[in-house]
Coordinates of C-alpha atoms and ligand atoms in Angstrom, one line a residue:
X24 CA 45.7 15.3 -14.3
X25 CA 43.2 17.9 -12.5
X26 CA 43.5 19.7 -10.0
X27 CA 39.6 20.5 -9.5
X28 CA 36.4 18.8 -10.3
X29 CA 34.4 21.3 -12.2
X30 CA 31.7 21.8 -9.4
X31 CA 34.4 22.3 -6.8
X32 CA 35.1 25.7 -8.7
X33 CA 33.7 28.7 -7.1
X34 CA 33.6 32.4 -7.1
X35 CA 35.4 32.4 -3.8
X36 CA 38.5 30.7 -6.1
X37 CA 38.6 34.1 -8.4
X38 CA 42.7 34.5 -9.2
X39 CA 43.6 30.6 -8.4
X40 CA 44.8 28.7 -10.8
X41 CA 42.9 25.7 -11.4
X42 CA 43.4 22.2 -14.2
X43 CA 40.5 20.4 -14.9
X44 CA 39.4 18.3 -17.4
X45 CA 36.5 16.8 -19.3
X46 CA 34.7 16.8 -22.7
X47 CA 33.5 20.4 -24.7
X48 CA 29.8 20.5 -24.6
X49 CA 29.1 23.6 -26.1
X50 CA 31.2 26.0 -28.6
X51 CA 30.1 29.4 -29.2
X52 CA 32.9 30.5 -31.4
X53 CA 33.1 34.5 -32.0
X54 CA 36.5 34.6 -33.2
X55 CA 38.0 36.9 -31.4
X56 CA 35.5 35.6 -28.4
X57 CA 35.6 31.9 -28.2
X58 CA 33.2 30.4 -25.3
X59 CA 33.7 26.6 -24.5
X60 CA 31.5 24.7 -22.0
X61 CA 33.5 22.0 -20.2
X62 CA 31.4 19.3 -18.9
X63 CA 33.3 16.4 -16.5
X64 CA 31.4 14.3 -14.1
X65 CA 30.6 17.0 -11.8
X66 CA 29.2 19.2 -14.1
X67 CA 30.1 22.0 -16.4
X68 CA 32.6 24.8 -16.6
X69 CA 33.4 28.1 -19.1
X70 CA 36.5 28.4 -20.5
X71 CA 36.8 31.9 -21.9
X72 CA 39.4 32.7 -24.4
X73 CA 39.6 36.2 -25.6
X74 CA 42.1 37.3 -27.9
X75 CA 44.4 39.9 -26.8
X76 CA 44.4 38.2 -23.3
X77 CA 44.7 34.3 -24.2
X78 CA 48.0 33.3 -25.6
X79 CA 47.7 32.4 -29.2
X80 CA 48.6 28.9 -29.6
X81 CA 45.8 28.6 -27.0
X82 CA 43.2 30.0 -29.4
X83 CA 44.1 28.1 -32.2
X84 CA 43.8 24.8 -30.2
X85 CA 40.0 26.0 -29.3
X86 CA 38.9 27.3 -32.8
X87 CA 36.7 24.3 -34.7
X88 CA 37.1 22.0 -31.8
X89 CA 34.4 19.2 -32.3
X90 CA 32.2 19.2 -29.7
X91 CA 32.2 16.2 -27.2
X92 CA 36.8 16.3 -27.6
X93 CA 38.4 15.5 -24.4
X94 CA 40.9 18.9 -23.3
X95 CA 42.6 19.5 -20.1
X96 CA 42.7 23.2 -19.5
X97 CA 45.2 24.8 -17.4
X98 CA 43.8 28.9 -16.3
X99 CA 43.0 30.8 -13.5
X100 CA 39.5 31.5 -12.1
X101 CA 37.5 34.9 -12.8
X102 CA 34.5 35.5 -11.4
X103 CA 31.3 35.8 -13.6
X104 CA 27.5 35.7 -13.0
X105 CA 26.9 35.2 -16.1
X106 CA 28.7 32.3 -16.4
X107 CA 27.2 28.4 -14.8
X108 CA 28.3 28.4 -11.2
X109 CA 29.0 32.5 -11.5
X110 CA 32.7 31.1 -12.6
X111 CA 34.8 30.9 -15.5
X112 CA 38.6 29.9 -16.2
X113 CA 40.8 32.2 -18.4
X114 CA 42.7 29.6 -20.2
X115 CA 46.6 29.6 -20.0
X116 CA 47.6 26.2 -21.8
X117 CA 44.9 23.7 -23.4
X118 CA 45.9 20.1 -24.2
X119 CA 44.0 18.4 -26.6
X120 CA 43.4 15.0 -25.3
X121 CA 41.4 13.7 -27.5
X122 CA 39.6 14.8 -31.2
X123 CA 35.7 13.6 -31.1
X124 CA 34.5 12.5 -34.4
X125 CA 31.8 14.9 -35.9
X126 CA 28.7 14.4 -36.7
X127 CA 28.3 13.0 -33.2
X128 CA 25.4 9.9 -32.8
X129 CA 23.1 11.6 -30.9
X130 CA 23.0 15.2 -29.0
X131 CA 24.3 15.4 -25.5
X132 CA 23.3 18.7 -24.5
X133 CA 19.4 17.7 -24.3
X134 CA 18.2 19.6 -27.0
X135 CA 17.4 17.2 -29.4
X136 CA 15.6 14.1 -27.8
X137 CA 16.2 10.1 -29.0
X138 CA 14.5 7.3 -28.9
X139 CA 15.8 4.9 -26.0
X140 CA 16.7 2.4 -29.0
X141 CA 19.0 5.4 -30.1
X142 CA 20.1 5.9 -26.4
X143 CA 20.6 2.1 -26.1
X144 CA 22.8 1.7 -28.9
X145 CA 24.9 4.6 -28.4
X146 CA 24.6 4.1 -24.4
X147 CA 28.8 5.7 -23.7
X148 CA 27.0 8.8 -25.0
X149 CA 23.7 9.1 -23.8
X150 CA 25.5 8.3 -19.9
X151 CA 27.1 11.6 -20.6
X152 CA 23.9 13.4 -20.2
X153 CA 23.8 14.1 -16.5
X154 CA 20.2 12.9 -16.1
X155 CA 21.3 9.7 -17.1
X156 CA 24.4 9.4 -15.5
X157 CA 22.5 10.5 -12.6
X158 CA 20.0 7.4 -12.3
X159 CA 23.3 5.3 -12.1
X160 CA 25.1 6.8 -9.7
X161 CA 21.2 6.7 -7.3
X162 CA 22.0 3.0 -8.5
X163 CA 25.3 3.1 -6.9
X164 CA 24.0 4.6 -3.7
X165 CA 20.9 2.7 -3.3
X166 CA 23.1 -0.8 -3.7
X167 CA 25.2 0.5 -0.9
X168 CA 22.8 1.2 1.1
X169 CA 21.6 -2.0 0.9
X170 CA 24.4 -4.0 1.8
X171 CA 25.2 -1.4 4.7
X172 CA 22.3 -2.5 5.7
X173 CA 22.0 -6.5 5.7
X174 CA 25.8 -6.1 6.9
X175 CA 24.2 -4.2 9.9
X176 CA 21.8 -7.1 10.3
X177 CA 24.4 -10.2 10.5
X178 CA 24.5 -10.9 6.7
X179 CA 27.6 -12.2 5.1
X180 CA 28.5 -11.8 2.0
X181 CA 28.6 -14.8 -0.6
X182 CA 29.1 -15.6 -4.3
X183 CA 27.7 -18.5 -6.0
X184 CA 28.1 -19.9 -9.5
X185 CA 26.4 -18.4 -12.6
X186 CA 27.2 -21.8 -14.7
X187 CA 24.8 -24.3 -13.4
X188 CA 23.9 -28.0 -14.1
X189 CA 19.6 -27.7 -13.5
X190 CA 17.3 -25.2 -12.7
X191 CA 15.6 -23.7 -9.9
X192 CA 12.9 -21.8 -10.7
X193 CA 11.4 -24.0 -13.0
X194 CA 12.6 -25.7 -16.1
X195 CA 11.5 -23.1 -18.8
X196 CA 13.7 -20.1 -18.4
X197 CA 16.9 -21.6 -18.5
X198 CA 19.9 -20.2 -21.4
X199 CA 21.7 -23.3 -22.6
X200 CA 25.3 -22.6 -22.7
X201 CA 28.3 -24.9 -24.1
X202 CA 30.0 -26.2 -21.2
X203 CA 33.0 -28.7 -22.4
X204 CA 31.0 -32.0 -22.6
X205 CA 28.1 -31.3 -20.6
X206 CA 25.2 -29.8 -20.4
X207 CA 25.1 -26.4 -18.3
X208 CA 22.6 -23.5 -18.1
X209 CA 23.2 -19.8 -17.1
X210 CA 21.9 -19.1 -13.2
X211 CA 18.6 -18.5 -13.1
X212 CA 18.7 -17.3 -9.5
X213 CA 21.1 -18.5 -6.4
X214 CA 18.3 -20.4 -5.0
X215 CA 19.8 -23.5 -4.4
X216 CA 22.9 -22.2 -3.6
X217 CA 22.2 -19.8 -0.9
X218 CA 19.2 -23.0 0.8
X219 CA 23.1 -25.1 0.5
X220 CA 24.4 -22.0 2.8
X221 CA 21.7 -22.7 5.4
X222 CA 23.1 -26.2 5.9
X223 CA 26.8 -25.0 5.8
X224 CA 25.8 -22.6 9.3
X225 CA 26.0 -19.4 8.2
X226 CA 22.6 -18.3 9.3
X227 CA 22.7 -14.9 7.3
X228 CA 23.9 -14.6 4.0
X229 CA 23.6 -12.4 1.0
X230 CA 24.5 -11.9 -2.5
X231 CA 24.4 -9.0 -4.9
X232 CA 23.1 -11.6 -7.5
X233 CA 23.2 -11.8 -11.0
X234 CA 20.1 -13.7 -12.7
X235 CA 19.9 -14.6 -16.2
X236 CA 16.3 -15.6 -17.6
X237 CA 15.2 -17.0 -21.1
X238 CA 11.6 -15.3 -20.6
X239 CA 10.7 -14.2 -24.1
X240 CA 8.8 -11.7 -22.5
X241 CA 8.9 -7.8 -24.2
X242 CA 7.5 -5.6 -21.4
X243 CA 8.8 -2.3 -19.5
X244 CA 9.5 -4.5 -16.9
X245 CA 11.4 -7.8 -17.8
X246 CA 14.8 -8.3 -19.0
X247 CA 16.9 -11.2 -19.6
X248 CA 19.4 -10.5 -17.7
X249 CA 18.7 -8.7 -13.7
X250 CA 20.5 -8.3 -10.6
X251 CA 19.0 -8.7 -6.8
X252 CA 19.3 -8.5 -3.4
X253 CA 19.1 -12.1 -3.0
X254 CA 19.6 -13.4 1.0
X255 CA 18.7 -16.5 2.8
X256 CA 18.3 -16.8 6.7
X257 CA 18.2 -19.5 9.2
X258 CA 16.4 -20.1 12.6
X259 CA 13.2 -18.9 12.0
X260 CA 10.1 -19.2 13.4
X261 CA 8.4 -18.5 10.1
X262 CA 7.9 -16.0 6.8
X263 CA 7.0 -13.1 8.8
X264 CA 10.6 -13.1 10.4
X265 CA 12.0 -12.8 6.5
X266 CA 9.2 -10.3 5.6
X267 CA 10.9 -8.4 8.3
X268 CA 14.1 -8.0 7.1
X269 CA 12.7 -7.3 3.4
X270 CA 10.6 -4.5 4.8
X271 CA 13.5 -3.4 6.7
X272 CA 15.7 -3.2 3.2
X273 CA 13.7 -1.6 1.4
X274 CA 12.8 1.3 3.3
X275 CA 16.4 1.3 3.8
X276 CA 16.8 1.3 -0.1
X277 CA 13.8 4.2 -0.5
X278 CA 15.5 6.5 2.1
X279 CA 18.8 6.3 0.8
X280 CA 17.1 7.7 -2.5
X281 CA 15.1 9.8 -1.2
X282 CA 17.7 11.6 0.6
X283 CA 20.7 11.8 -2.3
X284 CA 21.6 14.3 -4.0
X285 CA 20.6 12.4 -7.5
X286 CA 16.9 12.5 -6.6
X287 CA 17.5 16.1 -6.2
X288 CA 18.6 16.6 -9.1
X289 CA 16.5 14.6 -11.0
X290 CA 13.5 16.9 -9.9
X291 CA 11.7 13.9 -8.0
X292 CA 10.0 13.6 -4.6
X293 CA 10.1 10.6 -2.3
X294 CA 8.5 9.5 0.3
X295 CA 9.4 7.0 2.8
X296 CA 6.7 4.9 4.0
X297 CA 6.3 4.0 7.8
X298 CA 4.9 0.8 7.5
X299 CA 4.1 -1.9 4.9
X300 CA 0.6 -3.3 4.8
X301 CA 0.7 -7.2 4.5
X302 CA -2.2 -8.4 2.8
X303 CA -3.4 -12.1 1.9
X304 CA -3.8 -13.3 -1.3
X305 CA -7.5 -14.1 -0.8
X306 CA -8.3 -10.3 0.4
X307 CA -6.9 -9.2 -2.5
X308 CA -8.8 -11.5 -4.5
X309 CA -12.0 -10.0 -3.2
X310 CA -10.3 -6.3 -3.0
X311 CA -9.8 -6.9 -7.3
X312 CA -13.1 -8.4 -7.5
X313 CA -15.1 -5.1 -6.3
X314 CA -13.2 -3.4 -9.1
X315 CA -14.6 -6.0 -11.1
X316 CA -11.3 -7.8 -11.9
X317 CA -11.5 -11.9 -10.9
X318 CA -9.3 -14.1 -10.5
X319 CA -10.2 -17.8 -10.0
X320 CA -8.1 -18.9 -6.7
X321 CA -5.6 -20.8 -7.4
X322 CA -4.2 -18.8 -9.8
X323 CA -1.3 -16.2 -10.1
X324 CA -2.7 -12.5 -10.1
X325 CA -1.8 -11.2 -13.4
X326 CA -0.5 -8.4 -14.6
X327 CA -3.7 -6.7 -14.6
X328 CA -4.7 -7.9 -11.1
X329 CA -1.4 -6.1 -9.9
X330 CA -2.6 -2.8 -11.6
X331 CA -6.0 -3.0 -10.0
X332 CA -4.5 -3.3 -6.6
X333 CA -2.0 -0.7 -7.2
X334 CA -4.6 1.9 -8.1
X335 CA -6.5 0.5 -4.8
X336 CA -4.0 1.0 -2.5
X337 CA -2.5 4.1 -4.4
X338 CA -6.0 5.7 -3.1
X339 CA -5.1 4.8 0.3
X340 CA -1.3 6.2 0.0
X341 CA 0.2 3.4 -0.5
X342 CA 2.7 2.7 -2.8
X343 CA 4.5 -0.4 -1.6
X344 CA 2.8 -3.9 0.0
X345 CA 3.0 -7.2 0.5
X346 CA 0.5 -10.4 -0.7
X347 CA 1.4 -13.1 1.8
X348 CA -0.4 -16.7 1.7
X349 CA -0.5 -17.2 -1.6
X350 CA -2.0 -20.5 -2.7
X351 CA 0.9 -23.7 -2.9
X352 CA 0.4 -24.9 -6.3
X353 CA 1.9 -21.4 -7.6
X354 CA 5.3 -21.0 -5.5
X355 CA 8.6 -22.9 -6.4
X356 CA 8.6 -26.5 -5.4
X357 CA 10.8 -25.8 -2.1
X358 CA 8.1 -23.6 -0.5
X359 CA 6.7 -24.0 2.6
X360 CA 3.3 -25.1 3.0
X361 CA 1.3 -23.1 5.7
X362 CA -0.5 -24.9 8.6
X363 CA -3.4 -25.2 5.9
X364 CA -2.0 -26.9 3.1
X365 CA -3.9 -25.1 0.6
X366 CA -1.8 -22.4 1.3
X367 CA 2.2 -21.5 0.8
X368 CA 4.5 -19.5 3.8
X369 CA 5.3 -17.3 0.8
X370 CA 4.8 -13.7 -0.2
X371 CA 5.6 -11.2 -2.9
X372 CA 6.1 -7.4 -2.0
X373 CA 4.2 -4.9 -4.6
X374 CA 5.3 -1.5 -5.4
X375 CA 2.6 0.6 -7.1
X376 CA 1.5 -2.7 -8.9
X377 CA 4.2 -4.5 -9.7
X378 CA 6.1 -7.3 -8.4
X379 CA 9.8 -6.0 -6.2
X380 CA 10.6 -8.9 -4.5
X381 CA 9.3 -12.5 -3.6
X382 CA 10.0 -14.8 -1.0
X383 CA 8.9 -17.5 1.8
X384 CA 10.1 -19.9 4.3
X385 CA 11.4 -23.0 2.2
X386 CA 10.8 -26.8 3.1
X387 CA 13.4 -28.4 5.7
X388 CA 13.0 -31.5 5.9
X389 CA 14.6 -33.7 3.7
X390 CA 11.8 -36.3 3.0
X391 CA 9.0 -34.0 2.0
X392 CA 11.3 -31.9 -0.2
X393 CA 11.8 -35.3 -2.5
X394 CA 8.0 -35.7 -2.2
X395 CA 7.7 -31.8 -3.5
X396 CA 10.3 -32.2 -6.8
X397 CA 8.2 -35.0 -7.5
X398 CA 5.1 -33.6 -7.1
X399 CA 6.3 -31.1 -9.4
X400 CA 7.8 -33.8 -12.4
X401 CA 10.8 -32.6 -11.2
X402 CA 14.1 -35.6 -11.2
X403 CA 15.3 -35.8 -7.2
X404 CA 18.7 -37.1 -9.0
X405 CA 19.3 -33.9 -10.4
X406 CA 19.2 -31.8 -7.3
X407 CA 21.6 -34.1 -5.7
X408 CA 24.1 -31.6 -4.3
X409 CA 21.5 -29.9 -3.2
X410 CA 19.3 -32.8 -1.4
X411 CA 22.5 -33.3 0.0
X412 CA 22.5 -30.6 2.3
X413 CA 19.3 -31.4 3.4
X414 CA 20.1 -34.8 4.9
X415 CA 22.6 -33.8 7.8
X416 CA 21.2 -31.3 9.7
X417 CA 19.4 -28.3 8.1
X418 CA 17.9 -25.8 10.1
X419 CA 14.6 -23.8 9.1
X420 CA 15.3 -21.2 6.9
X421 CA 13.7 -18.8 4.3
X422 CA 14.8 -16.0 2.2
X423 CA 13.7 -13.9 -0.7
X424 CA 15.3 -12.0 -4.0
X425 CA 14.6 -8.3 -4.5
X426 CA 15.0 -6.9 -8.1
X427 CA 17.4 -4.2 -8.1
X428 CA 16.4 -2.9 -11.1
X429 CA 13.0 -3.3 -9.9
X430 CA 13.3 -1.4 -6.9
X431 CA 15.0 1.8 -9.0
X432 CA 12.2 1.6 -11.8
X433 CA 10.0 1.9 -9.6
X434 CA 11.7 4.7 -7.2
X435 CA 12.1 6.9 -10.4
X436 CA 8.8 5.8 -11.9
X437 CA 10.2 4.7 -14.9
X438 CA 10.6 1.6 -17.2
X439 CA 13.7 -1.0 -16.3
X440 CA 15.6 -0.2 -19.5
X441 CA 16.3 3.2 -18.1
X442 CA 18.2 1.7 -15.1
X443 CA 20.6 -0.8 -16.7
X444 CA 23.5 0.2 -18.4
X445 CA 23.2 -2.4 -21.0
X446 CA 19.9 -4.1 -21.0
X447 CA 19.4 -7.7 -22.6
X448 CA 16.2 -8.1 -24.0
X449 CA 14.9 -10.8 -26.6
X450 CA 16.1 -8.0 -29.1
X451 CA 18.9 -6.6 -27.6
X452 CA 22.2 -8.3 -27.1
X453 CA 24.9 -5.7 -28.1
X454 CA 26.6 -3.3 -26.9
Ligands
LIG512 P1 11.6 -14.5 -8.5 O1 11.7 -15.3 -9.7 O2 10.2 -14.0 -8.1 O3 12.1 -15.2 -7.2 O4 12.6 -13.3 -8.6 C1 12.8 -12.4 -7.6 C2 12.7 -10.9 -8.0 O5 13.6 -10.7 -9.1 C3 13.1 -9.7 -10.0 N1 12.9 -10.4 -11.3 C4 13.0 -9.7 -12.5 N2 13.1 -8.4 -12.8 C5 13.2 -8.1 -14.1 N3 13.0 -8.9 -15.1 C6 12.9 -10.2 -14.9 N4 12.8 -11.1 -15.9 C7 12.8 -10.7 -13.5 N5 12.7 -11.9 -13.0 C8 12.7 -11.7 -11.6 C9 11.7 -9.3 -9.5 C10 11.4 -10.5 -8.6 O6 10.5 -10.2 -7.6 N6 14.5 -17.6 -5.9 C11 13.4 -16.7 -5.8 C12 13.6 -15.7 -4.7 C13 13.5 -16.3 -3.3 O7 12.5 -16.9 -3.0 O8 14.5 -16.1 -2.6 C14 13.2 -16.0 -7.1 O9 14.1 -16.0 -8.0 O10 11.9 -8.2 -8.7

């Protein structure tokens, strides 16, 4: 229906004719003047009807148009510095695609600000604001770039169910859902699923995975419903092959941003780290301690803990980081124990203190990953399919998930509502 995206209009077109199309942001109505902004995906255009010069039926289709309608302008190009992008089109034929309802929900033009609830509920609009738009299209590019570059690295692509029988990541997270007869859940992650992959020989894979958790938590942070890089790997020697790869994403991810045109747009600076400091779990204990934050070991570090080792290493210049060797009792029942017990062959990586991405090497052997579920209260008969896999040749392997949403949040330095189209919270379920 176009023959131009707005932005591809310059004064070098002056006498072209050009069609383009897109919804009327602005009116300034003068009567014999009229100004219309036209604002498409690319960004905005004048459309300058004068009378005298614009034919009338044109005029009368642009007087009291509601903003936010939908026209497709036929004109040619003038020239005018005035104007955004120094160009305007001197309508010839306007057709009226579609009449927006008036008063509109919420203002598009950035004038008057909303709360994000507002935002939320009304999200088609708000997405018309390029700012917003923006961040998804960065999403867009940084998700590509990520799968350019695990399909540079040997991974294959693989999708895995998101109706499942039991959990993985323990037993309290799980959505219920009515599955004929039985009883099913919603995929908490594609953790067994992608271990199963290990056994099947395809050494790499990946997924662009879709995780749905019943956390009642109500942070900036947590959702119900995320997406991840999530990848497994076989023939390792151990978790600092798989921190490899995730350090290897990432800065892939963080350089995609930091070189697109959103993050330009947006106003924001980047920069790409060279290296990614891997620090154990019990250094950071005692790094959190001389801030006068302890943790007993053994247990998680909190919230708080993350913070306090944020604003350590954001001292240093360093926004993102890995824990490694965190203590056994605290990872998922198919982690690998280090040569010390006490200790897991799992990590997490931290980005200005929070939580990205987790991972490990997983357990192998098929005996002493009955001996974990059950160490854990956890039924061996209801990880059959999965045990399975274990008990006809399963190579060492190890993987991790990185939060997408994560990942953006925390390249934008904002909070994980802002990076979802439609986020599912514990209060949010439509649209
Ligand atoms: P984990 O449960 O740590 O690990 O999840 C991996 C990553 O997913 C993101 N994430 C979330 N983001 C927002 N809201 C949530 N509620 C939420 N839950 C998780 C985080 C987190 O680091 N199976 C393992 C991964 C593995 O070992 O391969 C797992 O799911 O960025």
């Amino acid at each position: 229906m176009r023959t131009h995206y707005t932005n591809q209009i310059t004064p070098a077109d002056a006498g072209k004719d050009v069609v383009v199309c897109g919804w009327v942001h602005e009116v300034r109505d003068m009567g014999k003047l009229m100004f219309v902004l036209l604002r498409d995906r690319s960004g905005i255009i004048q459309i300058t009807a004068k009378s005298g010069v614009t034919a009338e039926p044109v005029m009368a289709a642009l007087h009291g148009i509601p903003k936010e309608s939908v026209l497709r302008v036929s004109g040619s190009v003038l020239a005018c510095k005035p104007a955004p992008g120094g160009v305007e089109v001197s309508p010839k034929s306007v057709e009226v695609l579609s009449v927006s309802k008036s008063p509109l929900p919420m203002d598009v033009t950035g004038k008057v600000k909303a709360e994000i609830d507002t935002r939320l509920d009304n999200r088609f609009m708000d997405l018309r604001k390029p700012e917003v738009a923006a961040i998804f299209k960065l999403r867009s590019r940084i998700v590509s770039a990520g799968i350019k570059y695990l399909e540079n690295s040997g991974f294959i692509e693989v999708h895995t169910p998101k109706i499942i029988a039991s959990a993985s990541e323990g037993g309290t997270e799980l959505f219920p859902i009515a599955y004929f007869d039985k009883e099913a859940f919603l995929a908490q992650s594609p953790q067994l699923y992608k271990q199963t992959m290990m056994s099947a020989g395809f050494d790499r894979v990946y997924e662009i995975a879709r995780y749905f958790r019943a956390e009642e938590h109500d942070t900036v942070r947590h959702l119900n419903e995320i997406m991840a890089f999530d990848i497994e790997m076989s023939f390792i020697k151990d978790e600092a092959d798989i921190m490899d790869v995730l350090e290897g994403l990432s800065l892939a991810v963080i350089k995609s941003a930091a070189e697109s045109e959103e993050i330009k747009f947006l106003k924001k600076e980047i920069e790409v780290p060279k290296k990614v400091d891997r620090l154990r779990y019990d250094d950071v204990l005692d790094m959190i301690a001389g801030q006068g934050k302890k943790i007993e070991w053994g247990h998680d570090i909190d919230t708080e803990g993350e913070k306090v080792l944020g604003r350590i290493m954001a001292k240093e210049g360093k926004d993102i980081y890995f824990i490694t060797k965190y203590p056994l009792n605290i990872k998922p029942f198919y982690t690998m124990p280090d040569t010390n017990k006490k200790y897991a062959r799992a990590f997490d990586l931290e980005h200005t203190g929070d939580e990205i991405s987790s991972g490990g090497q997983r357990i192998h052997d098929h005996a002493f990953l009955v001996k974990r579920l059950k160490h854990w209260n956890l039924k061996p008969e209801n990880f059959e399919f999965y045990l399975k896999a274990f008990e006809y040749g399963m190579p060492p392997h190890g993987g991790f998930g990185l939060g997408i949403e994560r990942i953006l949040m925390k390249i934008l330095n904002t909070q994980i509502r802002e990076v979802v189209l439609f986020p599912r919270d514990r209060y949010r379920l439509t649209p």
